[in-house]
């Protein structure tokens, strides 16, 4: 497959008549690399069988899913990411959280969370240890994670593997 350079891409939107799940119903893997100005990846919520999502060097992205002002994301009634097994984020210098302003986001099939050089990422909300096998990241990143009231960091600790 030929790669296209879209470094100045800020958003990806599908119109109501042409939804992502209609155009890409069997898409299982997405790699987004070097889209420095991309703000979020909201559109991936609409991919019913997505199993692998990898984001590298999307420097302006503060959150993968951002429901603020996006009614299609805010009004979502079905669980998010029913098939996502691997979420990999690398070199995302502004990434502070996985999801913001999105109700009922979960990763029920998530097996691997891979984090590299995402030092602003301080929360991993929505990552339940249901099927989780491994969280890959540096000790430095793991230590700076915020302790959440529900003890999610403590519950996830057995899955953490230091990958520097």
PDB file of C-alpha atoms in Angstrom:
ATOM      1  CA  UNK A   1       0.000   0.000   0.000  1.00  0.00           C
ATOM      2  CA  UNK A   2       1.301   3.437  -0.876  1.00  0.00           C
ATOM      3  CA  UNK A   3       1.772   5.913   1.973  1.00  0.00           C
ATOM      4  CA  UNK A   4       0.566   9.490   1.703  1.00  0.00           C
ATOM      5  CA  UNK A   5       2.043  12.410   3.620  1.00  0.00           C
ATOM      6  CA  UNK A   6      -0.580  14.553   5.301  1.00  0.00           C
ATOM      7  CA  UNK A   7       1.414  16.304   8.005  1.00  0.00           C
ATOM      8  CA  UNK A   8      -0.940  19.290   8.163  1.00  0.00           C
ATOM      9  CA  UNK A   9      -4.106  17.203   8.552  1.00  0.00           C
ATOM     10  CA  UNK A  10      -6.146  18.484  11.520  1.00  0.00           C
ATOM     11  CA  UNK A  11      -9.383  16.472  11.408  1.00  0.00           C
ATOM     12  CA  UNK A  12     -10.967  13.473   9.743  1.00  0.00           C
ATOM     13  CA  UNK A  13     -14.739  13.625   9.425  1.00  0.00           C
ATOM     14  CA  UNK A  14     -17.335  11.540   7.668  1.00  0.00           C
ATOM     15  CA  UNK A  15     -20.579  13.148   6.600  1.00  0.00           C
ATOM     16  CA  UNK A  16     -23.841  11.621   7.858  1.00  0.00           C
ATOM     17  CA  UNK A  17     -24.546  10.065   4.466  1.00  0.00           C
ATOM     18  CA  UNK A  18     -21.106   8.497   4.252  1.00  0.00           C
ATOM     19  CA  UNK A  19     -20.206   7.040   7.621  1.00  0.00           C
ATOM     20  CA  UNK A  20     -16.928   5.299   8.446  1.00  0.00           C
ATOM     21  CA  UNK A  21     -18.650   2.015   9.304  1.00  0.00           C
ATOM     22  CA  UNK A  22     -20.312   1.987   5.866  1.00  0.00           C
ATOM     23  CA  UNK A  23     -17.162   2.778   3.890  1.00  0.00           C
ATOM     24  CA  UNK A  24     -14.777   0.699   6.007  1.00  0.00           C
ATOM     25  CA  UNK A  25     -16.838  -2.072   7.643  1.00  0.00           C
ATOM     26  CA  UNK A  26     -14.019  -4.626   7.812  1.00  0.00           C
ATOM     27  CA  UNK A  27     -11.087  -2.336   8.699  1.00  0.00           C
ATOM     28  CA  UNK A  28      -9.116  -4.059  11.472  1.00  0.00           C
ATOM     29  CA  UNK A  29      -5.848  -2.106  11.636  1.00  0.00           C
ATOM     30  CA  UNK A  30      -4.999   1.593  11.506  1.00  0.00           C
ATOM     31  CA  UNK A  31      -1.552   3.162  11.702  1.00  0.00           C
ATOM     32  CA  UNK A  32      -1.468   6.962  11.828  1.00  0.00           C
ATOM     33  CA  UNK A  33       2.061   8.361  11.606  1.00  0.00           C
ATOM     34  CA  UNK A  34       3.454  11.896  11.569  1.00  0.00           C
ATOM     35  CA  UNK A  35       0.136  13.751  11.379  1.00  0.00           C
ATOM     36  CA  UNK A  36       1.576  16.512  13.507  1.00  0.00           C
ATOM     37  CA  UNK A  37      -1.564  18.680  13.645  1.00  0.00           C
ATOM     38  CA  UNK A  38      -4.233  15.960  13.978  1.00  0.00           C
ATOM     39  CA  UNK A  39      -6.451  16.918  16.936  1.00  0.00           C
ATOM     40  CA  UNK A  40      -8.135  13.548  17.676  1.00  0.00           C
ATOM     41  CA  UNK A  41      -9.099  10.216  16.171  1.00  0.00           C
ATOM     42  CA  UNK A  42     -12.845  10.356  16.918  1.00  0.00           C
ATOM     43  CA  UNK A  43     -13.774   8.733  13.623  1.00  0.00           C
ATOM     44  CA  UNK A  44     -12.206   5.395  14.662  1.00  0.00           C
ATOM     45  CA  UNK A  45     -15.059   4.949  17.158  1.00  0.00           C
ATOM     46  CA  UNK A  46     -17.290   4.116  14.217  1.00  0.00           C
ATOM     47  CA  UNK A  47     -15.210   1.183  12.982  1.00  0.00           C
ATOM     48  CA  UNK A  48     -17.003  -1.921  14.284  1.00  0.00           C
ATOM     49  CA  UNK A  49     -14.182  -4.479  13.992  1.00  0.00           C
ATOM     50  CA  UNK A  50     -11.077  -2.344  14.635  1.00  0.00           C
ATOM     51  CA  UNK A  51      -8.514  -4.517  16.441  1.00  0.00           C
ATOM     52  CA  UNK A  52      -5.278  -2.506  16.232  1.00  0.00           C
ATOM     53  CA  UNK A  53      -4.825   1.261  16.541  1.00  0.00           C
ATOM     54  CA  UNK A  54      -1.350   2.759  16.380  1.00  0.00           C
ATOM     55  CA  UNK A  55      -0.580   6.473  16.613  1.00  0.00           C
ATOM     56  CA  UNK A  56       2.938   7.896  16.195  1.00  0.00           C
ATOM     57  CA  UNK A  57       4.088  11.505  16.415  1.00  0.00           C
ATOM     58  CA  UNK A  58       0.726  13.251  16.281  1.00  0.00           C
ATOM     59  CA  UNK A  59       2.176  16.118  18.299  1.00  0.00           C
ATOM     60  CA  UNK A  60      -0.969  18.265  18.676  1.00  0.00           C
ATOM     61  CA  UNK A  61      -3.227  15.395  19.811  1.00  0.00           C
ATOM     62  CA  UNK A  62      -4.130  15.849  23.500  1.00  0.00           C
ATOM     63  CA  UNK A  63      -6.619  12.988  23.573  1.00  0.00           C
ATOM     64  CA  UNK A  64      -7.399  10.159  21.169  1.00  0.00           C
ATOM     65  CA  UNK A  65     -11.151  10.625  21.581  1.00  0.00           C
ATOM     66  CA  UNK A  66     -12.543  14.055  22.295  1.00  0.00           C
ATOM     67  CA  UNK A  67     -16.294  14.329  22.784  1.00  0.00           C
ATOM     68  CA  UNK A  68     -16.301  18.051  23.491  1.00  0.00           C
ATOM     69  CA  UNK A  69     -18.443  19.586  20.798  1.00  0.00           C
ATOM     70  CA  UNK A  70     -18.751  16.372  18.774  1.00  0.00           C
ATOM     71  CA  UNK A  71     -22.375  15.269  19.118  1.00  0.00           C
ATOM     72  CA  UNK A  72     -21.763  12.013  17.245  1.00  0.00           C
ATOM     73  CA  UNK A  73     -19.241  11.057  19.925  1.00  0.00           C
ATOM     74  CA  UNK A  74     -21.143  12.539  22.886  1.00  0.00           C
ATOM     75  CA  UNK A  75     -24.405  10.730  22.013  1.00  0.00           C
ATOM     76  CA  UNK A  76     -22.772   7.347  21.544  1.00  0.00           C
ATOM     77  CA  UNK A  77     -24.857   4.633  23.238  1.00  0.00           C
ATOM     78  CA  UNK A  78     -22.928   1.479  22.328  1.00  0.00           C
ATOM     79  CA  UNK A  79     -19.664   0.512  24.015  1.00  0.00           C
ATOM     80  CA  UNK A  80     -16.598   1.938  22.352  1.00  0.00           C
ATOM     81  CA  UNK A  81     -13.957  -0.281  20.809  1.00  0.00           C
ATOM     82  CA  UNK A  82     -15.642  -3.668  21.197  1.00  0.00           C
ATOM     83  CA  UNK A  83     -12.850  -5.462  19.271  1.00  0.00           C
ATOM     84  CA  UNK A  84      -9.753  -3.324  19.932  1.00  0.00           C
ATOM     85  CA  UNK A  85      -6.963  -5.639  21.122  1.00  0.00           C
ATOM     86  CA  UNK A  86      -3.916  -3.380  20.800  1.00  0.00           C
ATOM     87  CA  UNK A  87      -3.589   0.362  21.355  1.00  0.00           C
ATOM     88  CA  UNK A  88      -0.098   1.744  20.676  1.00  0.00           C
ATOM     89  CA  UNK A  89       0.859   5.399  21.157  1.00  0.00           C
ATOM     90  CA  UNK A  90       4.398   6.684  20.611  1.00  0.00           C
ATOM     91  CA  UNK A  91       5.990  10.123  20.531  1.00  0.00           C
ATOM     92  CA  UNK A  92       2.713  11.880  21.296  1.00  0.00           C
ATOM     93  CA  UNK A  93       4.116  14.833  23.244  1.00  0.00           C
ATOM     94  CA  UNK A  94       0.719  16.475  23.981  1.00  0.00           C
ATOM     95  CA  UNK A  95      -1.292  13.311  24.715  1.00  0.00           C
ATOM     96  CA  UNK A  96      -2.690  13.813  28.240  1.00  0.00           C
ATOM     97  CA  UNK A  97      -5.468  11.205  28.319  1.00  0.00           C
ATOM     98  CA  UNK A  98      -6.960   8.513  26.120  1.00  0.00           C
ATOM     99  CA  UNK A  99     -10.517   9.892  26.162  1.00  0.00           C
ATOM    100  CA  UNK A 100     -12.074  13.193  27.200  1.00  0.00           C
ATOM    101  CA  UNK A 101     -15.747  14.138  27.303  1.00  0.00           C
ATOM    102  CA  UNK A 102     -16.859  10.752  25.992  1.00  0.00           C
ATOM    103  CA  UNK A 103     -19.342   8.822  28.138  1.00  0.00           C
ATOM    104  CA  UNK A 104     -19.021   5.072  28.618  1.00  0.00           C
ATOM    105  CA  UNK A 105     -15.741   4.648  26.787  1.00  0.00           C
ATOM    106  CA  UNK A 106     -14.217   1.304  27.469  1.00  0.00           C
ATOM    107  CA  UNK A 107     -11.795  -1.089  25.923  1.00  0.00           C
ATOM    108  CA  UNK A 108     -13.424  -4.455  26.734  1.00  0.00           C
ATOM    109  CA  UNK A 109     -11.211  -6.513  24.398  1.00  0.00           C
ATOM    110  CA  UNK A 110      -7.932  -4.653  25.037  1.00  0.00           C
ATOM    111  CA  UNK A 111      -4.983  -7.011  25.508  1.00  0.00           C
ATOM    112  CA  UNK A 112      -1.987  -4.712  24.958  1.00  0.00           C
ATOM    113  CA  UNK A 113      -1.511  -1.015  25.738  1.00  0.00           C
ATOM    114  CA  UNK A 114       1.824   0.217  24.399  1.00  0.00           C
ATOM    115  CA  UNK A 115       3.073   3.666  25.451  1.00  0.00           C
ATOM    116  CA  UNK A 116       6.359   5.198  24.359  1.00  0.00           C
ATOM    117  CA  UNK A 117       7.555   8.762  24.828  1.00  0.00           C
ATOM    118  CA  UNK A 118       4.127  10.077  25.837  1.00  0.00           C
ATOM    119  CA  UNK A 119       5.235  11.908  28.956  1.00  0.00           C
ATOM    120  CA  UNK A 120       2.110  14.061  29.238  1.00  0.00           C
ATOM    121  CA  UNK A 121      -0.115  10.941  29.408  1.00  0.00           C
ATOM    122  CA  UNK A 122      -1.108  10.859  33.062  1.00  0.00           C
ATOM    123  CA  UNK A 123      -4.386   8.918  32.959  1.00  0.00           C
ATOM    124  CA  UNK A 124      -5.426   5.596  31.469  1.00  0.00           C
ATOM    125  CA  UNK A 125      -9.160   5.769  32.133  1.00  0.00           C
ATOM    126  CA  UNK A 126     -11.277   3.104  30.477  1.00  0.00           C
ATOM    127  CA  UNK A 127      -8.575   0.429  30.482  1.00  0.00           C
ATOM    128  CA  UNK A 128     -10.108  -2.441  32.454  1.00  0.00           C
ATOM    129  CA  UNK A 129      -8.074  -5.526  33.344  1.00  0.00           C
ATOM    130  CA  UNK A 130     -10.690  -7.809  31.761  1.00  0.00           C
ATOM    131  CA  UNK A 131      -8.585  -9.329  28.968  1.00  0.00           C
ATOM    132  CA  UNK A 132      -5.475  -7.231  29.505  1.00  0.00           C
ATOM    133  CA  UNK A 133      -2.201  -9.096  29.084  1.00  0.00           C
ATOM    134  CA  UNK A 134       0.347  -6.299  29.072  1.00  0.00           C
ATOM    135  CA  UNK A 135       0.940  -2.571  29.465  1.00  0.00           C
ATOM    136  CA  UNK A 136       4.255  -1.616  27.866  1.00  0.00           C
ATOM    137  CA  UNK A 137       5.969   1.613  28.853  1.00  0.00           C
ATOM    138  CA  UNK A 138       8.919   3.133  30.668  1.00  0.00           C
ATOM    139  CA  UNK A 139       9.239   3.151  34.456  1.00  0.00           C
ATOM    140  CA  UNK A 140       9.400   6.945  34.283  1.00  0.00           C
ATOM    141  CA  UNK A 141       6.015   7.085  32.522  1.00  0.00           C
ATOM    142  CA  UNK A 142       4.396   4.560  34.880  1.00  0.00           C
ATOM    143  CA  UNK A 143       5.582   6.426  37.984  1.00  0.00           C
ATOM    144  CA  UNK A 144       4.070   9.732  36.804  1.00  0.00           C
ATOM    145  CA  UNK A 145       0.609   8.242  36.193  1.00  0.00           C
ATOM    146  CA  UNK A 146      -1.961   9.873  38.433  1.00  0.00           C
ATOM    147  CA  UNK A 147      -3.488   7.749  41.156  1.00  0.00           C
ATOM    148  CA  UNK A 148      -7.170   7.709  40.392  1.00  0.00           C
ATOM    149  CA  UNK A 149      -9.810   7.493  43.109  1.00  0.00           C
ATOM    150  CA  UNK A 150     -11.051   4.095  41.970  1.00  0.00           C
ATOM    151  CA  UNK A 151      -7.551   2.570  42.242  1.00  0.00           C
ATOM    152  CA  UNK A 152      -7.205   1.742  38.542  1.00  0.00           C
ATOM    153  CA  UNK A 153      -3.420   2.249  38.594  1.00  0.00           C
ATOM    154  CA  UNK A 154      -3.069  -0.323  41.380  1.00  0.00           C
ATOM    155  CA  UNK A 155      -5.349  -2.753  39.533  1.00  0.00           C
ATOM    156  CA  UNK A 156      -3.294  -2.389  36.349  1.00  0.00           C
ATOM    157  CA  UNK A 157       0.144  -2.710  37.975  1.00  0.00           C
ATOM    158  CA  UNK A 158       0.417  -6.518  37.540  1.00  0.00           C
ATOM    159  CA  UNK A 159       0.204  -6.014  33.769  1.00  0.00           C
ATOM    160  CA  UNK A 160       2.912  -3.360  33.539  1.00  0.00           C
ATOM    161  CA  UNK A 161       6.129  -4.319  31.703  1.00  0.00           C
ATOM    162  CA  UNK A 162       9.063  -1.906  31.510  1.00  0.00           C
ATOM    163  CA  UNK A 163       9.942  -1.309  27.830  1.00  0.00           C
ATOM    164  CA  UNK A 164      12.372   1.556  27.546  1.00  0.00           C
TER     165      UNK A 164
END
